[in-house]
mmCIF file of C-alpha atoms and ligand atoms in Angstrom:
data_model
loop_
_atom_site.group_PDB
_atom_site.id
_atom_site.type_symbol
_atom_site.label_atom_id
_atom_site.label_comp_id
_atom_site.label_asym_id
_atom_site.label_seq_id
_atom_site.Cartn_x
_atom_site.Cartn_y
_atom_site.Cartn_z
ATOM 1 C CA MET O 1 0.000 0.000 0.000
ATOM 2 C CA GLU O 2 1.084 3.555 -0.634
ATOM 3 C CA TYR O 3 -0.061 6.422 1.594
ATOM 4 C CA PHE O 4 -0.945 10.073 1.075
ATOM 5 C CA LYS O 5 0.315 12.412 3.784
ATOM 6 C CA MET O 6 -2.033 15.344 4.349
ATOM 7 C CA ASN O 7 -1.072 18.925 5.210
ATOM 8 C CA ASN O 8 -1.956 18.238 8.878
ATOM 9 C CA GLY O 9 0.306 15.155 9.049
ATOM 10 C CA VAL O 10 -2.517 12.562 8.870
ATOM 11 C CA GLU O 11 -1.759 9.688 6.463
ATOM 12 C CA MET O 12 -4.395 7.876 4.437
ATOM 13 C CA PRO O 13 -4.175 4.736 2.264
ATOM 14 C CA MET O 14 -4.173 5.657 -1.427
ATOM 15 C CA ALA O 15 -6.632 2.876 -2.319
ATOM 16 C CA GLY O 16 -9.924 1.886 -0.759
ATOM 17 C CA ILE O 17 -13.531 1.179 -1.672
ATOM 18 C CA GLY O 18 -16.571 3.417 -2.202
ATOM 19 C CA VAL O 19 -20.174 2.374 -1.503
ATOM 20 C CA PHE O 20 -22.152 4.872 -3.626
ATOM 21 C CA MET O 21 -25.475 3.501 -4.966
ATOM 22 C CA MET O 22 -25.438 0.466 -2.697
ATOM 23 C CA SER O 23 -28.269 -0.583 -0.410
ATOM 24 C CA PRO O 24 -27.358 -0.868 3.298
ATOM 25 C CA GLN O 25 -27.078 -4.670 2.859
ATOM 26 C CA GLU O 26 -24.905 -4.333 -0.251
ATOM 27 C CA ALA O 27 -22.668 -1.828 1.531
ATOM 28 C CA GLU O 28 -22.349 -4.184 4.490
ATOM 29 C CA ASP O 29 -21.333 -7.119 2.245
ATOM 30 C CA SER O 30 -19.022 -5.020 0.109
ATOM 31 C CA VAL O 31 -17.251 -3.425 3.089
ATOM 32 C CA ALA O 32 -16.823 -6.778 4.868
ATOM 33 C CA SER O 33 -15.489 -8.380 1.666
ATOM 34 C CA ALA O 34 -13.108 -5.459 1.047
ATOM 35 C CA LEU O 35 -11.734 -5.486 4.598
ATOM 36 C CA GLU O 36 -11.253 -9.262 4.407
ATOM 37 C CA SER O 37 -9.238 -8.710 1.175
ATOM 38 C CA GLY O 38 -6.927 -6.268 2.941
ATOM 39 C CA VAL O 39 -8.598 -2.961 1.938
ATOM 40 C CA ARG O 40 -8.328 -0.459 4.800
ATOM 41 C CA MET O 41 -10.031 2.693 3.485
ATOM 42 C CA ILE O 42 -13.806 3.069 3.050
ATOM 43 C CA ASP O 43 -15.778 5.970 1.573
ATOM 44 C CA THR O 44 -19.463 6.493 2.335
ATOM 45 C CA ALA O 45 -21.766 9.508 2.874
ATOM 46 C CA ASN O 46 -24.918 10.575 4.725
ATOM 47 C CA GLY O 47 -26.448 10.926 1.259
ATOM 48 C CA TYR O 48 -25.768 7.281 0.282
ATOM 49 C CA MET O 49 -28.055 6.278 3.138
ATOM 50 C CA ASN O 50 -25.926 3.232 3.873
ATOM 51 C CA GLU O 51 -23.717 4.382 6.766
ATOM 52 C CA SER O 52 -25.406 1.891 9.111
ATOM 53 C CA GLY O 53 -24.663 -0.945 6.661
ATOM 54 C CA THR O 54 -21.101 0.316 6.308
ATOM 55 C CA GLY O 55 -20.695 0.224 10.100
ATOM 56 C CA ARG O 56 -22.104 -3.311 10.220
ATOM 57 C CA GLY O 57 -19.655 -4.394 7.498
ATOM 58 C CA ILE O 58 -16.761 -3.023 9.555
ATOM 59 C CA ARG O 59 -17.843 -4.919 12.661
ATOM 60 C CA LYS O 60 -18.575 -8.102 10.675
ATOM 61 C CA SER O 61 -15.044 -8.095 9.239
ATOM 62 C CA GLY O 62 -13.454 -8.210 12.702
ATOM 63 C CA VAL O 63 -10.830 -5.663 11.589
ATOM 64 C CA ALA O 64 -9.986 -3.235 14.405
ATOM 65 C CA ARG O 65 -11.427 0.265 13.973
ATOM 66 C CA GLU O 66 -7.990 1.883 14.414
ATOM 67 C CA ASP O 67 -6.692 -0.115 11.415
ATOM 68 C CA ILE O 68 -9.392 1.357 9.135
ATOM 69 C CA PHE O 69 -9.448 4.787 7.483
ATOM 70 C CA LEU O 70 -13.117 5.792 7.411
ATOM 71 C CA VAL O 71 -14.336 8.582 5.140
ATOM 72 C CA THR O 72 -17.857 10.022 5.085
ATOM 73 C CA LYS O 73 -19.653 13.195 3.976
ATOM 74 C CA LEU O 74 -22.221 15.491 5.529
ATOM 75 C CA TRP O 75 -25.286 16.163 3.405
ATOM 76 C CA PRO O 76 -26.329 19.852 2.913
ATOM 77 C CA THR O 77 -29.667 19.545 4.758
ATOM 78 C CA VAL O 78 -27.768 18.758 7.985
ATOM 79 C CA TYR O 79 -24.844 21.191 7.578
ATOM 80 C CA GLU O 80 -26.312 23.490 10.230
ATOM 81 C CA LYS O 81 -27.631 20.770 12.522
ATOM 82 C CA GLU O 82 -25.658 20.738 15.763
ATOM 83 C CA THR O 83 -26.093 16.977 16.223
ATOM 84 C CA ALA O 84 -25.332 16.017 12.587
ATOM 85 C CA ILE O 85 -21.850 14.658 13.288
ATOM 86 C CA ASP O 86 -22.879 12.757 16.414
ATOM 87 C CA GLU O 87 -25.738 11.197 14.433
ATOM 88 C CA THR O 88 -23.274 10.225 11.677
ATOM 89 C CA LEU O 89 -20.985 8.629 14.275
ATOM 90 C CA ALA O 90 -23.927 6.722 15.754
ATOM 91 C CA ARG O 91 -24.977 5.351 12.336
ATOM 92 C CA LEU O 92 -21.415 4.231 11.612
ATOM 93 C CA GLY O 93 -21.012 2.820 15.131
ATOM 94 C CA THR O 94 -17.745 4.629 15.796
ATOM 95 C CA ASP O 95 -16.500 7.524 17.910
ATOM 96 C CA TYR O 96 -14.371 9.220 15.257
ATOM 97 C CA ILE O 97 -14.240 9.788 11.507
ATOM 98 C CA ASP O 98 -10.843 9.844 9.794
ATOM 99 C CA LEU O 99 -11.907 12.246 7.045
ATOM 100 C CA LEU O 100 -15.189 14.169 6.885
ATOM 101 C CA PHE O 101 -16.287 16.037 3.758
ATOM 102 C CA LEU O 102 -18.948 18.598 3.055
ATOM 103 C CA HIS O 103 -20.624 16.772 0.156
ATOM 104 C CA GLN O 104 -21.882 19.682 -1.965
ATOM 105 C CA PRO O 105 -21.225 23.439 -2.269
ATOM 106 C CA THR O 106 -24.726 24.592 -1.276
ATOM 107 C CA ASP O 107 -25.190 28.164 0.025
ATOM 108 C CA ASN O 108 -25.020 27.029 3.669
ATOM 109 C CA TRP O 109 -21.558 25.405 3.305
ATOM 110 C CA ARG O 110 -19.846 27.982 5.544
ATOM 111 C CA GLU O 111 -22.100 26.973 8.466
ATOM 112 C CA GLY O 112 -21.369 23.312 7.671
ATOM 113 C CA TYR O 113 -17.657 24.043 7.692
ATOM 114 C CA LYS O 114 -17.916 25.586 11.185
ATOM 115 C CA ASN O 115 -19.699 22.422 12.308
ATOM 116 C CA ILE O 116 -16.916 20.117 11.079
ATOM 117 C CA GLU O 117 -14.207 22.455 12.388
ATOM 118 C CA LYS O 118 -15.788 22.128 15.842
ATOM 119 C CA ALA O 119 -15.810 18.317 15.537
ATOM 120 C CA TYR O 120 -12.158 18.428 14.397
ATOM 121 C CA LYS O 121 -11.201 20.386 17.512
ATOM 122 C CA GLU O 122 -13.107 17.891 19.674
ATOM 123 C CA GLY O 123 -11.185 14.969 18.102
ATOM 124 C CA LYS O 124 -14.303 13.466 16.470
ATOM 125 C CA VAL O 125 -12.884 14.179 13.008
ATOM 126 C CA LYS O 126 -9.189 13.734 12.084
ATOM 127 C CA ALA O 127 -9.234 15.568 8.737
ATOM 128 C CA ILE O 128 -11.560 17.867 6.768
ATOM 129 C CA GLY O 129 -12.430 17.838 3.086
ATOM 130 C CA LEU O 130 -14.589 19.538 0.470
ATOM 131 C CA SER O 131 -16.358 17.506 -2.204
ATOM 132 C CA ASN O 132 -17.470 18.924 -5.569
ATOM 133 C CA PHE O 133 -16.411 22.465 -4.632
ATOM 134 C CA PRO O 134 -15.397 24.803 -7.480
ATOM 135 C CA GLU O 135 -11.965 26.408 -7.236
ATOM 136 C CA ASP O 136 -13.222 29.824 -6.096
ATOM 137 C CA LEU O 137 -14.980 28.329 -3.073
ATOM 138 C CA LEU O 138 -11.985 26.102 -2.292
ATOM 139 C CA GLN O 139 -9.841 29.223 -2.310
ATOM 140 C CA GLU O 140 -12.323 30.991 -0.031
ATOM 141 C CA ALA O 141 -12.153 28.092 2.451
ATOM 142 C CA ILE O 142 -8.341 28.170 2.389
ATOM 143 C CA ASP O 143 -8.263 31.945 2.865
ATOM 144 C CA THR O 144 -10.956 32.359 5.495
ATOM 145 C CA MET O 145 -11.391 29.170 7.533
ATOM 146 C CA GLU O 146 -9.450 28.587 10.731
ATOM 147 C CA ILE O 147 -8.632 24.955 9.892
ATOM 148 C CA LYS O 148 -7.568 24.606 6.285
ATOM 149 C CA PRO O 149 -9.132 21.742 4.299
ATOM 150 C CA GLN O 150 -6.874 18.738 3.772
ATOM 151 C CA MET O 151 -8.579 16.953 0.850
ATOM 152 C CA VAL O 152 -10.885 17.534 -2.084
ATOM 153 C CA GLN O 153 -13.072 14.848 -3.623
ATOM 154 C CA VAL O 154 -13.968 15.361 -7.280
ATOM 155 C CA GLU O 155 -14.666 13.452 -10.475
ATOM 156 C CA ALA O 156 -11.337 12.364 -11.995
ATOM 157 C CA HIS O 157 -10.358 9.656 -14.530
ATOM 158 C CA PRO O 158 -8.231 9.433 -17.697
ATOM 159 C CA TYR O 159 -10.842 11.357 -19.749
ATOM 160 C CA PHE O 160 -10.792 14.197 -17.207
ATOM 161 C CA PRO O 161 -7.657 14.121 -15.024
ATOM 162 C CA GLN O 162 -8.328 17.467 -13.267
ATOM 163 C CA THR O 163 -5.096 19.028 -14.528
ATOM 164 C CA GLU O 164 -6.037 22.620 -13.611
ATOM 165 C CA LEU O 165 -7.318 21.810 -10.135
ATOM 166 C CA LYS O 166 -4.164 19.813 -9.402
ATOM 167 C CA LYS O 167 -2.028 22.902 -9.958
ATOM 168 C CA MET O 168 -3.990 24.673 -7.220
ATOM 169 C CA LEU O 169 -3.812 21.651 -4.901
ATOM 170 C CA ALA O 170 -0.039 21.423 -5.353
ATOM 171 C CA GLU O 171 0.281 25.026 -4.128
ATOM 172 C CA THR O 172 -1.840 24.406 -1.022
ATOM 173 C CA GLY O 173 -0.722 20.871 -0.095
ATOM 174 C CA MET O 174 -4.261 19.519 -0.470
ATOM 175 C CA GLY O 175 -4.829 15.978 -1.770
ATOM 176 C CA LEU O 176 -7.335 14.657 -4.305
ATOM 177 C CA MET O 177 -9.716 11.725 -3.940
ATOM 178 C CA ALA O 178 -10.837 10.722 -7.435
ATOM 179 C CA TRP O 179 -14.491 9.737 -7.734
ATOM 180 C CA TYR O 180 -15.562 7.741 -10.818
ATOM 181 C CA PRO O 181 -11.915 6.579 -11.063
ATOM 182 C CA LEU O 182 -13.029 3.979 -13.653
ATOM 183 C CA GLY O 183 -15.476 6.347 -15.356
ATOM 184 C CA HIS O 184 -18.347 4.774 -13.377
ATOM 185 C CA GLY O 185 -17.651 1.516 -15.241
ATOM 186 C CA ASP O 186 -17.825 3.087 -18.729
ATOM 187 C CA LYS O 187 -16.738 0.262 -21.025
ATOM 188 C CA THR O 188 -15.603 2.713 -23.717
ATOM 189 C CA LEU O 189 -13.123 4.313 -21.336
ATOM 190 C CA MET O 190 -11.930 1.000 -19.933
ATOM 191 C CA ALA O 191 -11.470 -0.511 -23.423
ATOM 192 C CA GLN O 192 -9.206 2.267 -24.749
ATOM 193 C CA PRO O 193 -6.401 0.532 -26.715
ATOM 194 C CA VAL O 194 -3.663 2.000 -24.511
ATOM 195 C CA PHE O 195 -5.097 0.243 -21.452
ATOM 196 C CA THR O 196 -5.402 -3.089 -23.302
ATOM 197 C CA GLU O 197 -1.812 -2.750 -24.541
ATOM 198 C CA LEU O 198 -0.447 -1.955 -21.067
ATOM 199 C CA ALA O 199 -2.603 -4.666 -19.467
ATOM 200 C CA GLU O 200 -0.878 -7.219 -21.724
ATOM 201 C CA LYS O 201 2.547 -5.726 -21.003
ATOM 202 C CA TYR O 202 2.148 -5.985 -17.199
ATOM 203 C CA GLY O 203 -0.156 -9.029 -16.942
ATOM 204 C CA LYS O 204 -2.870 -6.887 -15.345
ATOM 205 C CA SER O 205 -6.468 -5.947 -16.281
ATOM 206 C CA ASN O 206 -7.426 -2.680 -17.995
ATOM 207 C CA ALA O 207 -9.040 -1.524 -14.730
ATOM 208 C CA GLN O 208 -5.822 -2.172 -12.819
ATOM 209 C CA ILE O 209 -3.830 -0.122 -15.345
ATOM 210 C CA ILE O 210 -6.227 2.823 -14.925
ATOM 211 C CA LEU O 211 -6.080 2.574 -11.137
ATOM 212 C CA ARG O 212 -2.264 2.344 -11.160
ATOM 213 C CA TRP O 213 -2.194 5.457 -13.396
ATOM 214 C CA HIS O 214 -4.279 7.275 -10.756
ATOM 215 C CA ILE O 215 -1.883 6.284 -7.966
ATOM 216 C CA GLN O 216 1.148 7.475 -9.945
ATOM 217 C CA SER O 217 -0.727 10.700 -10.736
ATOM 218 C CA GLY O 218 -1.082 11.254 -6.971
ATOM 219 C CA ASP O 219 -4.822 10.451 -6.772
ATOM 220 C CA VAL O 220 -6.386 8.571 -3.871
ATOM 221 C CA ILE O 221 -8.817 6.006 -5.360
ATOM 222 C CA PHE O 222 -11.870 4.166 -4.043
ATOM 223 C CA PRO O 223 -13.567 2.364 -6.936
ATOM 224 C CA GLY O 224 -17.027 0.962 -6.296
ATOM 225 C CA SER O 225 -17.708 -2.755 -6.689
ATOM 226 C CA LYS O 226 -19.982 -5.443 -5.302
ATOM 227 C CA ASN O 227 -17.884 -8.163 -6.963
ATOM 228 C CA PRO O 228 -15.323 -9.714 -4.562
ATOM 229 C CA ALA O 229 -12.940 -10.593 -7.432
ATOM 230 C CA HIS O 230 -12.986 -6.984 -8.697
ATOM 231 C CA ILE O 231 -12.557 -5.682 -5.147
ATOM 232 C CA ARG O 232 -9.405 -7.818 -4.771
ATOM 233 C CA ASP O 233 -8.082 -6.843 -8.234
ATOM 234 C CA ASN O 234 -8.653 -3.141 -7.622
ATOM 235 C CA PHE O 235 -6.410 -3.357 -4.595
ATOM 236 C CA ASP O 236 -3.732 -5.478 -6.293
ATOM 237 C CA ILE O 237 -1.985 -2.576 -8.020
ATOM 238 C CA PHE O 238 1.041 -2.023 -5.794
ATOM 239 C CA ASP O 239 3.353 -4.664 -7.284
ATOM 240 C CA PHE O 240 4.146 -2.925 -10.582
ATOM 241 C CA LYS O 241 4.985 0.554 -11.866
ATOM 242 C CA LEU O 242 4.075 2.310 -15.115
ATOM 243 C CA THR O 243 6.999 4.004 -16.880
ATOM 244 C CA ASP O 244 7.071 7.718 -17.740
ATOM 245 C CA GLU O 245 6.425 6.691 -21.334
ATOM 246 C CA ASP O 246 3.323 4.664 -20.301
ATOM 247 C CA MET O 247 2.073 7.646 -18.273
ATOM 248 C CA ALA O 248 2.565 9.951 -21.274
ATOM 249 C CA LYS O 249 0.578 7.596 -23.537
ATOM 250 C CA ILE O 250 -2.289 7.499 -21.028
ATOM 251 C CA ALA O 251 -2.250 11.311 -20.848
ATOM 252 C CA GLU O 252 -3.355 11.302 -24.511
ATOM 253 C CA VAL O 253 -6.710 9.759 -23.500
ATOM 254 C CA ASP O 254 -7.680 13.100 -21.858
ATOM 255 C CA ASN O 255 -10.572 14.468 -23.951
ATOM 256 C CA GLY O 256 -12.124 16.778 -21.352
ATOM 257 C CA ARG O 257 -15.185 14.539 -20.950
ATOM 258 C CA ARG O 258 -16.950 14.580 -17.576
ATOM 259 C CA TYR O 259 -19.847 12.308 -16.684
ATOM 260 C CA TYR O 260 -21.319 14.811 -14.222
ATOM 261 C CA GLU O 261 -22.001 18.526 -14.629
ATOM 262 C CA ALA O 262 -23.108 20.556 -11.621
ATOM 263 C CA SER O 263 -25.652 23.285 -12.398
ATOM 264 C CA PRO O 264 -27.097 25.904 -10.016
ATOM 265 C CA GLU O 265 -30.480 24.119 -10.317
ATOM 266 C CA LEU O 266 -28.976 20.788 -9.278
ATOM 267 C CA ILE O 267 -27.152 22.338 -6.308
ATOM 268 C CA ALA O 268 -30.440 24.000 -5.258
ATOM 269 C CA GLN O 269 -32.144 20.584 -5.398
ATOM 270 C CA TYR O 270 -29.443 19.064 -3.183
ATOM 271 C CA ALA O 271 -30.082 21.786 -0.617
ATOM 272 C CA LYS O 272 -33.672 20.528 -0.336
ATOM 273 C CA MET O 273 -33.100 16.758 -0.579
ATOM 274 C CA GLU O 274 -34.080 15.249 2.767
ATOM 275 C CA LEU O 275 -32.265 12.117 3.908
ATOM 276 C CA GLN O 276 -34.317 8.965 4.357
ATOM 277 C CA PRO O 277 -33.782 6.812 7.465
ATOM 278 C CA ASP O 278 -30.629 4.735 7.022
ATOM 279 C CA LEU O 279 -31.308 1.266 8.438
HETATM 280 P P1 LIG H 1 -16.167 3.793 -10.510
HETATM 281 O O1 LIG H 1 -15.475 4.624 -11.512
HETATM 282 O O2 LIG H 1 -15.417 3.324 -9.324
HETATM 283 O O3 LIG H 1 -16.779 2.579 -11.310
HETATM 284 C C1 LIG H 1 -17.554 1.596 -10.695
HETATM 285 C C2 LIG H 1 -18.032 0.648 -11.793
HETATM 286 O O4 LIG H 1 -16.918 -0.046 -12.318
HETATM 287 C C3 LIG H 1 -19.023 -0.376 -11.285
HETATM 288 O O5 LIG H 1 -19.976 -0.570 -12.320
HETATM 289 C C4 LIG H 1 -18.187 -1.618 -11.112
HETATM 290 O O6 LIG H 1 -18.919 -2.789 -11.304
HETATM 291 C C5 LIG H 1 -17.120 -1.446 -12.182
HETATM 292 N N1 LIG H 1 -15.846 -2.030 -11.753
HETATM 293 C C6 LIG H 1 -15.238 -1.878 -10.551
HETATM 294 N N2 LIG H 1 -14.065 -2.553 -10.528
HETATM 295 C C7 LIG H 1 -13.937 -3.144 -11.740
HETATM 296 C C8 LIG H 1 -12.956 -3.976 -12.326
HETATM 297 N N3 LIG H 1 -11.867 -4.352 -11.655
HETATM 298 N N4 LIG H 1 -13.140 -4.403 -13.591
HETATM 299 C C9 LIG H 1 -14.245 -4.041 -14.284
HETATM 300 N N5 LIG H 1 -15.229 -3.264 -13.789
HETATM 301 C C10 LIG H 1 -15.066 -2.807 -12.534
HETATM 302 O O7 LIG H 1 -17.493 4.579 -10.082
HETATM 303 P P2 LIG H 1 -18.284 4.696 -8.706
HETATM 304 O O8 LIG H 1 -18.314 3.421 -7.947
HETATM 305 O O9 LIG H 1 -19.576 5.312 -9.021
HETATM 306 O O10 LIG H 1 -17.395 5.761 -7.907
HETATM 307 C C11 LIG H 1 -16.454 5.370 -6.923
HETATM 308 C C12 LIG H 1 -16.788 5.980 -5.599
HETATM 309 O O11 LIG H 1 -16.705 7.395 -5.695
HETATM 310 C C13 LIG H 1 -18.224 5.744 -5.129
HETATM 311 O O12 LIG H 1 -18.452 4.471 -4.629
HETATM 312 C C14 LIG H 1 -18.377 6.826 -4.109
HETATM 313 O O13 LIG H 1 -17.835 6.397 -2.860
HETATM 314 C C15 LIG H 1 -17.569 7.963 -4.732
HETATM 315 N N6 LIG H 1 -18.379 9.018 -5.392
HETATM 316 C C16 LIG H 1 -18.389 10.246 -4.808
HETATM 317 C C17 LIG H 1 -19.129 11.266 -5.373
HETATM 318 C C18 LIG H 1 -19.169 12.609 -4.719
HETATM 319 O O14 LIG H 1 -20.042 13.429 -5.061
HETATM 320 N N7 LIG H 1 -18.292 12.906 -3.801
HETATM 321 C C19 LIG H 1 -19.882 11.040 -6.545
HETATM 322 C C20 LIG H 1 -19.832 9.784 -7.129
HETATM 323 C C21 LIG H 1 -19.088 8.774 -6.545
#
């Protein structure tokens, strides 16, 4: 495993698993299977409504809490709620979160940030992040907040490697967690000839080549999967290294395509989306 060291000294594994679009039971099974395969970083969110299942998966695996790096995200409708973080901890069945994000840049994000800063000072949260924030708001957080954010979480994959944002992150010492690292399973992306060619060269799968490219680009990855064989493969990327020439060939796949576009209307909808009970 390789680790990313944050600007506050906290280290996180560079590969883990995400549980977006999984039912609580699926999240439980996926998390338990991942931990049994050696994965030690898990990404969930209030908004996925599977934090309880994630917590059950952790306990089912028998892996000690202190050996796991647990990431979750506050949803906008609870940014201002004083008990939001305690309720998140209760759903997960833990007394601290390794990395807590604000999930979306809704108008009330500054109040949400104060809430997670307070939890950070109380030791309930070990690191703070901003997910899906545009660069101007990231800069505002860096300039005005008492505790600077440590991580961003954004869409990133070979079609859209976030080249501009990475320049800003390099200046501030912030790290990047890449969501949709495999293009949300887009077969067209995964079947690009360069990945097939490099998969043959290294005796790996196309997905493993993409994930290794992320690691060497400095991205923390947490691909989603309910398939135990894929979960194991996605983690088995630390025994080979792409050359500079391989990395340059993969860079040519960048075509600026994103799968997700935030619009003001969508952000306004998020601000109103109530969470359902997470059982
Ligand atoms: P992904 O790019 O990780 O792709 C997942 C898809 O790829 C699934 O269909 C899966 O079956 C397939 N897959 C996984 N491993 C494979 C392999 N080895 N070979 C072939 N196919 C494989 O997309 P994702 O799961 O949607 O995103 C990853 C994580 O990012 C999520 O689980 C979630 O935690 C996070 N996320 C965060 C945000 C955000 O707003 N912060 C948004 C979306 C996703």
